[in-house]
Coordinates of C-alpha atoms in Angstrom, one line a residue:
M1 CA -51.0 98.5 11.3
T2 CA -51.4 99.5 7.7
S3 CA -51.1 97.0 4.9
A4 CA -48.0 98.8 3.8
T5 CA -46.4 98.2 7.1
G6 CA -47.4 94.5 6.9
E7 CA -45.8 94.3 3.5
N8 CA -42.6 95.7 4.9
F9 CA -42.6 93.0 7.6
E10 CA -43.2 90.3 5.0
S11 CA -40.3 91.5 2.9
L12 CA -38.1 91.5 5.9
D13 CA -39.1 87.9 6.7
D14 CA -38.4 86.9 3.1
M15 CA -35.0 88.5 3.3
I16 CA -34.2 86.6 6.5
I17 CA -35.3 83.3 4.9
R18 CA -33.2 84.0 1.8
T19 CA -30.2 84.7 4.0
A20 CA -30.8 81.5 5.9
E21 CA -31.1 79.5 2.7
S22 CA -28.0 81.0 1.2
T23 CA -26.0 80.4 4.4
A24 CA -27.3 76.8 4.7
A25 CA -26.3 76.1 1.1
N26 CA -22.7 77.5 1.8
V27 CA -22.4 75.3 4.9
R28 CA -23.6 72.2 3.1
A29 CA -21.1 73.0 0.3
A30 CA -18.4 73.2 2.9
R31 CA -19.3 69.8 4.3
A32 CA -19.2 68.3 0.8
G33 CA -15.8 69.9 0.2
I34 CA -14.4 68.4 3.4
G35 CA -15.9 65.1 2.5
A36 CA -14.1 65.0 -0.8
V37 CA -10.8 65.0 1.1
I38 CA -11.7 63.2 4.4
F39 CA -13.2 59.8 3.9
G40 CA -15.2 57.7 6.3
Q41 CA -15.5 60.3 9.0
E42 CA -18.9 61.8 8.2
A43 CA -20.0 62.1 11.9
V44 CA -16.7 63.7 12.8
V45 CA -16.9 66.2 10.0
E46 CA -20.5 67.0 11.0
R47 CA -19.7 67.5 14.6
T48 CA -16.7 69.6 13.9
L49 CA -18.6 71.9 11.6
I50 CA -21.4 72.1 14.2
T51 CA -18.7 73.2 16.7
L52 CA -17.4 75.9 14.5
L53 CA -20.9 77.1 13.5
S54 CA -21.7 77.4 17.2
G55 CA -18.6 79.6 17.7
G56 CA -16.9 77.0 19.9
H57 CA -13.8 74.8 20.3
G58 CA -13.5 71.1 19.7
L59 CA -11.4 68.3 21.3
L60 CA -10.7 65.5 18.7
V61 CA -9.9 62.2 20.5
G62 CA -8.5 59.3 18.5
V63 CA -5.6 57.0 17.8
P64 CA -2.8 58.2 15.5
G65 CA -3.3 58.0 11.7
L66 CA -7.0 58.8 11.6
A67 CA -6.6 62.2 9.7
K68 CA -7.2 64.4 12.7
T69 CA -4.5 66.8 11.6
K70 CA -5.6 66.6 8.0
L71 CA -9.2 67.4 9.0
V72 CA -8.1 70.6 10.7
E73 CA -5.9 71.7 7.8
T74 CA -8.8 71.0 5.4
L75 CA -11.2 73.0 7.5
G76 CA -8.9 76.0 7.4
V77 CA -8.8 75.8 3.5
V78 CA -12.5 75.1 2.9
L79 CA -13.7 77.7 5.4
G80 CA -11.1 80.3 4.3
L81 CA -9.6 80.7 7.8
D82 CA -6.1 81.7 8.8
A83 CA -5.0 78.4 10.3
R84 CA -1.9 77.6 12.4
R85 CA -0.7 74.5 14.1
V86 CA 1.2 74.1 17.4
Q87 CA 2.7 70.7 18.3
F88 CA 2.4 70.4 22.1
T89 CA 5.4 68.9 23.8
P90 CA 6.6 68.8 27.5
D91 CA 9.1 71.6 26.9
L92 CA 6.6 73.9 25.2
M93 CA 6.3 77.3 27.1
P94 CA 3.3 79.6 27.3
S95 CA 5.2 82.3 25.4
D96 CA 5.6 79.8 22.5
I97 CA 1.8 80.0 22.1
L98 CA 0.9 83.5 23.2
G99 CA 3.9 85.4 22.0
A100 CA 6.4 87.5 24.0
E101 CA 7.7 91.0 24.4
V102 CA 11.3 91.7 23.0
L103 CA 13.5 94.6 23.8
E104 CA 14.4 96.7 20.8
E105 CA 16.8 99.6 20.4
S106 CA 16.0 102.3 17.8
A107 CA 18.6 104.1 15.6
G108 CA 18.6 106.9 18.2
G109 CA 19.5 104.6 21.0
R110 CA 16.1 104.5 22.6
R111 CA 15.0 101.2 23.9
S112 CA 11.4 99.9 24.0
F113 CA 9.5 96.7 24.2
R114 CA 7.6 95.3 21.2
F115 CA 5.1 92.5 21.3
I116 CA 5.6 89.6 18.9
P117 CA 2.3 87.7 18.5
G118 CA 2.4 83.9 18.8
P119 CA 0.6 81.3 16.8
V120 CA -2.6 81.8 19.0
F121 CA -3.2 84.9 16.9
A122 CA -5.0 82.9 14.2
Q123 CA -8.6 82.2 13.3
L124 CA -8.2 78.4 13.6
L125 CA -5.5 77.1 16.0
M126 CA -4.7 73.4 16.0
A127 CA -3.4 72.3 19.3
D128 CA -1.8 68.9 18.3
E129 CA -1.6 66.4 21.2
I130 CA -2.6 69.1 23.7
N131 CA -2.2 66.7 26.7
R132 CA 1.6 66.4 26.1
A133 CA 2.2 69.9 27.4
S134 CA 2.5 70.8 31.0
P135 CA -0.4 72.3 32.9
R136 CA 1.3 75.7 32.9
T137 CA 1.4 75.7 29.1
Q138 CA -2.1 74.3 28.8
S139 CA -3.4 77.1 31.0
A140 CA -2.1 79.6 28.4
L141 CA -5.2 78.7 26.3
L142 CA -7.8 79.2 29.0
Q143 CA -8.2 83.0 28.6
S144 CA -8.0 82.9 24.8
M145 CA -10.6 80.1 24.5
Q146 CA -13.1 81.8 26.8
E147 CA -12.6 85.5 26.4
G148 CA -11.1 85.9 22.9
H149 CA -8.1 87.8 24.0
V150 CA -4.8 87.2 25.9
T151 CA -2.9 89.3 28.4
V152 CA 0.9 89.6 28.2
A153 CA 2.8 91.8 30.6
G154 CA -0.4 93.3 31.8
V155 CA -1.5 94.4 28.3
R156 CA -4.6 93.0 26.6
H157 CA -4.2 91.7 23.0
D158 CA -7.5 90.8 21.1
L159 CA -7.5 87.7 19.0
P160 CA -8.8 87.7 15.4
K161 CA -12.5 86.8 14.8
P162 CA -13.7 84.2 14.4
F163 CA -11.3 82.3 16.7
H164 CA -11.4 78.6 17.2
V165 CA -9.2 76.0 18.8
L166 CA -9.3 72.4 17.6
A167 CA -7.2 70.2 19.9
T168 CA -6.2 66.6 19.3
Q169 CA -5.6 64.0 21.9
N170 CA -4.2 60.5 21.7
P171 CA -6.2 58.2 24.1
L172 CA -3.6 55.4 24.0
E173 CA -0.1 56.7 24.9
Q174 CA -0.7 58.2 28.4
E175 CA 2.9 58.0 29.6
G176 CA 4.4 61.4 29.8
T177 CA 1.0 63.2 29.4
Y178 CA -0.8 65.7 31.5
P179 CA -4.6 65.2 31.6
L180 CA -6.6 68.3 30.9
P181 CA -8.1 69.8 34.0
E182 CA -11.9 70.0 34.2
A183 CA -11.9 73.8 33.8
Q184 CA -10.2 73.5 30.4
L185 CA -12.3 70.5 29.3
D186 CA -15.4 72.6 30.0
R187 CA -14.2 75.2 27.5
F188 CA -14.5 72.7 24.6
L189 CA -18.0 72.7 23.2
M190 CA -17.7 69.1 22.2
E191 CA -15.4 66.1 22.6
I192 CA -15.4 64.4 19.2
D193 CA -14.4 60.8 19.0
V194 CA -12.5 59.9 15.8
D195 CA -12.9 56.2 15.1
Y196 CA -11.5 53.9 12.4
P197 CA -13.0 54.2 8.9
D198 CA -15.1 51.4 7.4
R199 CA -13.7 49.1 4.8
D200 CA -15.0 51.0 1.7
S201 CA -13.7 54.3 3.1
E202 CA -10.3 52.8 3.8
R203 CA -10.2 51.5 0.2
K204 CA -10.8 55.1 -1.0
I205 CA -8.1 56.4 1.3
L206 CA -5.7 53.8 -0.2
F207 CA -6.2 54.9 -3.7
D208 CA -6.5 58.7 -3.1
T209 CA -3.5 59.1 -0.9
T210 CA -1.1 56.8 -2.8
S211 CA -1.9 57.9 -6.4
A212 CA 0.0 60.4 -8.4
E213 CA -2.6 63.2 -7.8
E214 CA -4.0 63.5 -4.4
T215 CA -7.3 65.3 -3.9
K216 CA -6.7 68.8 -2.6
P217 CA -9.3 70.9 -0.7
R218 CA -10.5 74.2 -2.1
A219 CA -12.0 77.2 -0.5
V220 CA -15.8 77.2 -0.3
M221 CA -16.5 79.9 2.3
T222 CA -14.7 82.9 3.7
A223 CA -14.1 83.9 7.3
E224 CA -16.7 86.6 6.9
E225 CA -19.3 84.1 5.7
L226 CA -18.5 81.8 8.6
A227 CA -19.0 84.7 11.0
A228 CA -22.3 85.5 9.4
A229 CA -23.4 81.9 9.7
Q230 CA -22.5 82.0 13.4
R231 CA -24.7 85.0 13.9
L232 CA -27.5 83.3 12.0
V233 CA -27.2 80.3 14.3
R234 CA -27.9 82.5 17.3
R235 CA -31.0 83.9 15.7
L236 CA -32.7 80.6 14.9
P237 CA -35.8 80.1 17.0
V238 CA -35.9 77.3 19.6
G239 CA -39.2 75.8 20.6
E240 CA -40.1 75.5 24.3
S241 CA -40.1 71.7 24.1
V242 CA -36.5 71.7 22.9
V243 CA -35.5 74.2 25.7
E244 CA -37.1 71.9 28.3
A245 CA -35.4 68.9 26.8
I246 CA -32.0 70.6 27.1
L247 CA -32.6 71.7 30.7
T248 CA -33.9 68.2 31.7
L249 CA -31.0 66.4 30.1
V250 CA -28.2 68.6 31.5
R251 CA -29.7 68.9 35.0
S252 CA -30.3 65.1 35.2
A253 CA -26.6 64.6 34.4
R254 CA -25.6 66.1 37.8
P255 CA -25.7 64.2 41.1
G256 CA -28.9 64.9 42.8
S257 CA -32.6 64.2 42.8
E258 CA -33.1 65.1 39.1
A259 CA -30.8 62.3 38.0
G260 CA -33.2 59.8 39.7
D261 CA -31.8 56.3 40.1
L262 CA -28.7 57.2 38.0
S263 CA -27.6 59.8 40.6
K264 CA -25.6 57.1 42.5
F265 CA -23.5 56.6 39.4
I266 CA -22.5 60.3 38.9
S267 CA -19.6 61.8 40.7
W268 CA -19.8 65.3 39.2
G269 CA -21.8 66.7 36.3
P270 CA -22.0 69.5 33.7
G271 CA -22.5 73.2 34.6
P272 CA -24.6 75.8 32.8
R273 CA -21.9 76.1 30.1
A274 CA -23.1 72.6 28.9
S275 CA -26.7 74.0 28.5
Q276 CA -25.3 76.9 26.5
S277 CA -23.2 74.7 24.3
L278 CA -26.1 72.3 23.6
M279 CA -28.5 75.2 22.8
L280 CA -26.1 76.5 20.2
A281 CA -25.1 73.1 18.9
V282 CA -28.7 71.9 18.2
R283 CA -29.3 75.2 16.2
A284 CA -26.2 74.6 14.2
R285 CA -27.1 71.0 13.5
A286 CA -30.5 72.1 12.2
L287 CA -28.9 74.7 9.9
L288 CA -26.5 72.1 8.6
D289 CA -29.5 69.9 7.7
G290 CA -31.3 72.7 6.0
R291 CA -33.8 73.2 8.8
Y292 CA -34.5 76.5 10.5
A293 CA -35.5 75.3 14.0
P294 CA -34.0 72.4 16.0
S295 CA -35.9 69.4 17.4
I296 CA -35.6 67.1 20.3
D297 CA -33.9 64.6 18.0
D298 CA -31.0 67.1 17.7
V299 CA -30.7 67.2 21.5
V300 CA -30.5 63.4 21.7
A301 CA -28.0 63.2 18.8
L302 CA -25.6 65.7 20.4
A303 CA -26.0 64.7 24.1
E304 CA -23.0 62.5 24.2
P305 CA -20.3 64.8 22.5
V306 CA -21.5 67.8 24.5
L307 CA -21.8 66.1 27.9
K308 CA -19.2 63.3 27.9
H309 CA -16.1 65.5 28.9
R310 CA -18.1 67.4 31.4
M311 CA -19.0 64.6 33.9
A312 CA -17.5 61.7 35.7
L313 CA -18.7 58.5 37.3
T314 CA -18.2 57.3 40.8
F315 CA -15.7 54.5 41.5
A316 CA -18.5 52.1 42.3
A317 CA -20.2 52.9 39.0
R318 CA -17.0 52.2 37.1
A319 CA -16.5 49.0 39.1
D320 CA -20.0 47.8 38.0
G321 CA -19.0 48.4 34.4
E322 CA -20.9 51.6 33.8
T323 CA -19.5 54.2 31.3
V324 CA -20.1 57.9 30.8
P325 CA -21.6 57.3 27.3
G326 CA -23.8 54.6 28.7
V327 CA -25.2 56.8 31.4
I328 CA -25.7 59.7 28.9
A329 CA -27.6 57.3 26.6
K330 CA -29.9 56.3 29.5
L331 CA -30.5 60.0 30.3
A332 CA -31.2 60.8 26.7
K333 CA -33.9 58.1 26.5
R334 CA -35.9 60.0 29.1
I335 CA -36.3 63.0 26.8
G336 CA -36.3 61.2 23.4

């Protein structure tokens, strides 16, 4: 190769690095913007941003009053997304989410069907208390979450891009709820636990939300910039040691010889979609931290939220006091 060609390659690398630096700065600014409104939930904000940067969907699990709804609303504003909210109830129908065809009559007397899009045609859909709707209604989201389009009356309708679902779930009130089936849980890149804030954060919440002027979120990124960040995440290099760590972790979370002595605790485990999710999530976490390649520490840090909803323990394991997070922690120690 000539030196001129070498210089062209160097300038291309420099351009990629500048793009990555700019994108990482935008993402960190978005995290700061969300943190100015949502107090005491730094881990939740980080994992939610990682989910969106990975192009995935998130399941937020927590008791009422922990700002899950406010977090999604804030994300929509800060990231410049068209956000909509659906309150899931037992009488909610699939057409209430997807939309429906209506019969119209023109001035000339000709009748035709017209499709009226439902709230799923948004860039950020909040499915509030998703487990309160019937399985029939829950299944309306399966195609949209995995394939980015819906089919109504045999006609395909593409969803806007980017498209994300952030669903909330209350772990306490289980009466009158319909647990999400494993196939739908697997479509969520992460299960994000929303815990109580610490004392100092709750003090900030008291003053900010009860004063005359409440802090309002402001737009930091646009939908186009988020889409560009998602493309960049997929281009970040991943070392062989990190790939092996992901494969070892996910495969050992399944019943069988690779789980070793923990196999007796595992009833069923994660499929290949878990490996894909973890591969994207560790890249997104690295970008969020201003790094351009993930490490094994990223795999360990994200093992629980990526795997927890994709595996179950045997009855004997639960009777002995074992938990899914506990088993995942033991598996993660093997690679970290």
